[in-house]
Coordinates of C-alpha atoms in Angstrom, one line a residue:
X1 CA 8.1 6.2 26.7
X2 CA 6.1 6.3 23.5
X3 CA 5.6 2.9 22.0
X4 CA 6.7 3.2 18.7
X5 CA 6.4 0.7 15.3
X6 CA 9.9 1.1 13.9
X7 CA 13.5 2.0 14.4
X8 CA 13.4 4.8 12.2
X9 CA 10.1 5.9 14.3
X10 CA 12.2 5.8 17.3
X11 CA 15.0 8.2 16.2
X12 CA 12.6 10.4 15.5
X13 CA 10.8 10.5 19.0
X14 CA 14.3 10.9 20.1
X15 CA 15.3 13.7 17.5
X16 CA 17.4 15.8 20.4
X17 CA 19.7 12.8 19.3
X18 CA 18.6 11.8 15.7
X19 CA 22.1 12.4 14.3
X20 CA 23.8 10.5 17.0
X21 CA 21.9 7.3 16.8
X22 CA 21.6 7.1 13.1
X23 CA 25.5 7.3 13.1
X24 CA 25.6 4.2 15.5
X25 CA 22.8 2.6 13.9
X26 CA 25.0 2.6 11.3
X27 CA 28.2 1.3 12.5
X28 CA 26.0 -1.7 13.9
X29 CA 24.1 -2.2 10.7
X30 CA 27.9 -2.5 8.7
X31 CA 27.9 -6.1 11.2
X32 CA 25.9 -9.6 10.3
X33 CA 23.6 -8.0 13.5
X34 CA 19.9 -8.3 12.6
X35 CA 17.6 -5.2 13.3
X36 CA 14.7 -5.3 15.2
X37 CA 12.5 -3.5 17.8
X38 CA 12.4 -5.1 21.2
X39 CA 10.8 -3.0 24.0
X40 CA 10.1 0.1 22.0
X41 CA 14.0 0.6 21.0
X42 CA 16.3 -0.8 18.7
X43 CA 17.7 -4.2 19.7
X44 CA 20.2 -6.2 17.2
X45 CA 20.7 -9.7 17.4
X46 CA 22.7 -12.9 16.2
X47 CA 20.6 -16.2 16.0
X48 CA 17.9 -15.1 17.6
X49 CA 20.0 -13.3 20.8
X50 CA 20.1 -9.9 21.7
X51 CA 23.6 -8.8 21.6
X52 CA 23.4 -4.7 21.9
X53 CA 20.6 -2.3 21.7
X54 CA 20.4 1.5 21.3
X55 CA 18.8 3.9 23.9
X56 CA 18.2 7.8 23.9
X57 CA 17.5 9.4 27.2
X58 CA 17.2 13.2 27.7
X59 CA 21.0 14.1 28.4
X60 CA 22.6 11.0 26.7
X61 CA 22.4 7.9 24.9
X62 CA 24.1 5.1 23.9
X63 CA 24.6 1.4 23.0
X64 CA 24.0 -1.5 25.6
X65 CA 25.7 -4.8 25.5
X66 CA 23.9 -7.3 26.6
X67 CA 26.5 -9.4 27.9
X68 CA 28.7 -6.5 27.9
X69 CA 30.5 -8.4 31.2
X70 CA 32.5 -10.5 28.5
X71 CA 33.9 -7.4 27.0
X72 CA 37.8 -6.7 27.4
X73 CA 36.9 -3.0 27.5
X74 CA 40.5 -2.0 26.9
X75 CA 39.6 1.7 26.3
X76 CA 37.5 1.7 29.3
X77 CA 34.6 2.7 27.8
X78 CA 31.6 1.0 29.4
X79 CA 30.0 1.2 32.6
X80 CA 27.9 -1.2 34.6
X81 CA 24.0 -0.2 34.2
X82 CA 22.6 -0.9 37.3
X83 CA 24.1 -2.1 40.7
X84 CA 21.8 -5.4 40.0
X85 CA 22.3 -6.2 36.5
X86 CA 24.9 -8.9 36.1
X87 CA 25.5 -9.0 32.2
X88 CA 24.3 -5.7 31.1
X89 CA 26.9 -2.7 30.5
X90 CA 26.4 0.5 28.5
X91 CA 28.8 2.6 26.1
X92 CA 27.4 6.3 27.4
X93 CA 27.8 9.2 24.9
X94 CA 26.2 13.0 25.6
X95 CA 27.2 14.0 22.1
X96 CA 28.3 13.6 18.4
X97 CA 32.0 13.9 19.2
X98 CA 31.7 11.6 22.3
X99 CA 31.8 8.6 19.3
X100 CA 35.0 6.7 18.0
X101 CA 33.4 4.9 15.4
X102 CA 36.5 2.2 15.3
X103 CA 35.8 1.4 18.8
X104 CA 31.8 0.9 18.8
X105 CA 32.8 -1.2 15.8
X106 CA 35.8 -3.0 17.7
X107 CA 33.1 -3.5 21.1
X108 CA 30.2 -4.7 18.7
X109 CA 32.4 -6.9 17.1
X110 CA 33.7 -8.5 20.2
X111 CA 30.2 -8.7 21.4
X112 CA 29.5 -11.0 18.7
X113 CA 32.2 -13.1 18.6
X114 CA 31.1 -13.8 22.5
X115 CA 27.7 -14.6 21.2
X116 CA 29.0 -16.9 18.8
X117 CA 31.0 -18.4 21.6
X118 CA 27.9 -18.7 23.8
X119 CA 29.3 -16.2 26.5
X120 CA 26.3 -15.2 28.2
X121 CA 24.8 -14.9 32.1
X122 CA 22.6 -17.8 32.8
X123 CA 19.5 -16.8 34.9
X124 CA 20.3 -18.6 38.5
X125 CA 18.1 -21.1 39.2
X126 CA 16.4 -21.1 42.4
X127 CA 16.8 -23.7 44.5
X128 CA 13.7 -26.3 44.5
X129 CA 14.6 -28.3 47.6
X130 CA 12.1 -28.0 50.7
X131 CA 13.3 -28.2 54.3
X132 CA 10.4 -30.6 55.7
X133 CA 10.2 -30.4 59.5
X134 CA 11.0 -33.5 61.2
X135 CA 7.9 -33.9 62.8
X136 CA 5.7 -33.6 59.5
X137 CA 8.4 -36.0 57.9
X138 CA 7.5 -38.3 60.7
X139 CA 3.5 -37.6 60.2
X140 CA 3.9 -38.7 56.7
X141 CA 6.3 -41.7 57.8
X142 CA 3.2 -43.3 59.5
X143 CA 0.7 -42.4 56.9
X144 CA 1.0 -43.3 53.4
X145 CA -1.6 -41.5 51.6
X146 CA -0.3 -38.7 53.3
X147 CA 3.4 -38.9 52.0
X148 CA 2.1 -39.3 48.3
X149 CA 0.2 -36.6 48.5
X150 CA 2.5 -34.2 49.7
X151 CA 4.9 -36.0 47.2
X152 CA 2.2 -34.3 44.2
X153 CA 2.5 -30.7 45.7
X154 CA 4.2 -28.2 43.7
X155 CA 7.7 -27.3 45.5
X156 CA 5.8 -23.6 46.6
X157 CA 2.7 -25.6 48.4
X158 CA 5.0 -27.8 49.7
X159 CA 7.4 -25.3 51.5
X160 CA 4.1 -23.2 52.9
X161 CA 3.4 -26.4 54.7
X162 CA 6.7 -26.7 56.0
X163 CA 7.1 -23.1 56.9
X164 CA 3.6 -23.2 58.7
X165 CA 4.6 -26.6 61.0
X166 CA 8.2 -25.1 61.5
X167 CA 6.6 -21.3 62.3
X168 CA 5.1 -22.6 65.6
X169 CA 7.0 -22.5 68.7
X170 CA 5.7 -25.4 71.0
X171 CA 5.7 -29.0 69.9
X172 CA 1.6 -29.5 70.7
X173 CA 0.8 -26.4 68.5
X174 CA 3.1 -27.8 65.5
X175 CA 1.3 -31.3 66.3
X176 CA -2.5 -29.6 66.0
X177 CA -1.2 -27.9 62.9
X178 CA -0.4 -30.8 61.6
X179 CA -3.7 -32.5 62.3
X180 CA -5.8 -29.4 60.7
X181 CA -3.4 -29.6 57.4
X182 CA -3.5 -33.2 56.7
X183 CA -7.0 -33.4 55.1
X184 CA -5.8 -30.4 53.0
X185 CA -2.6 -31.6 51.5
X186 CA -4.5 -34.9 50.7
X187 CA -7.0 -33.1 49.1
X188 CA -3.8 -31.5 47.0
X189 CA -4.6 -27.8 48.3
X190 CA -2.2 -25.5 49.0
X191 CA -2.1 -23.9 52.6
X192 CA -2.8 -20.6 51.1
X193 CA -5.3 -21.3 47.7
X194 CA -7.9 -19.6 49.4
X195 CA -6.5 -16.4 49.6
X196 CA -4.6 -16.5 46.2
X197 CA -8.1 -16.3 44.3
X198 CA -9.5 -13.3 45.7

């Protein structure tokens, strides 16, 4: 998609649907939403939160509802954008005749109310808990410097060391790996740091 600098330019670039996009823009602009340009496309927000966006493609155009999963969708007009998207829903059209102005306005108003109520999909936080192998715990319990140094490492670096120890099959391999990594941990170096700056 060509980078555009305004909503007018976006509509111009998508001239095969310019009349349709203008109509949707007018419907959305009749609400309290604020028009912006994000990701080179029109996006409408309230209190800095994205509510809806306009999109045009080769054979269709439509409105994106950022938290459309919360809409009642009584007229069954919404589609899930992609399988992996949790909140995003799309109202897709192929021509001017497909647009039911009252339905569009009603869905946009409901989306605004949902946003005001704080209905939104929150990003899932990945677990930061690191599972430390027993043999590494034992080594740390007998060496306070090692234990303190390990606790100062980022969860990612802790995980790398834990997996490195865990992946050894034999007990003696695990013990030799612990001896190898002790000075690295004490220096605050991650197991794979030397490869990360290549």
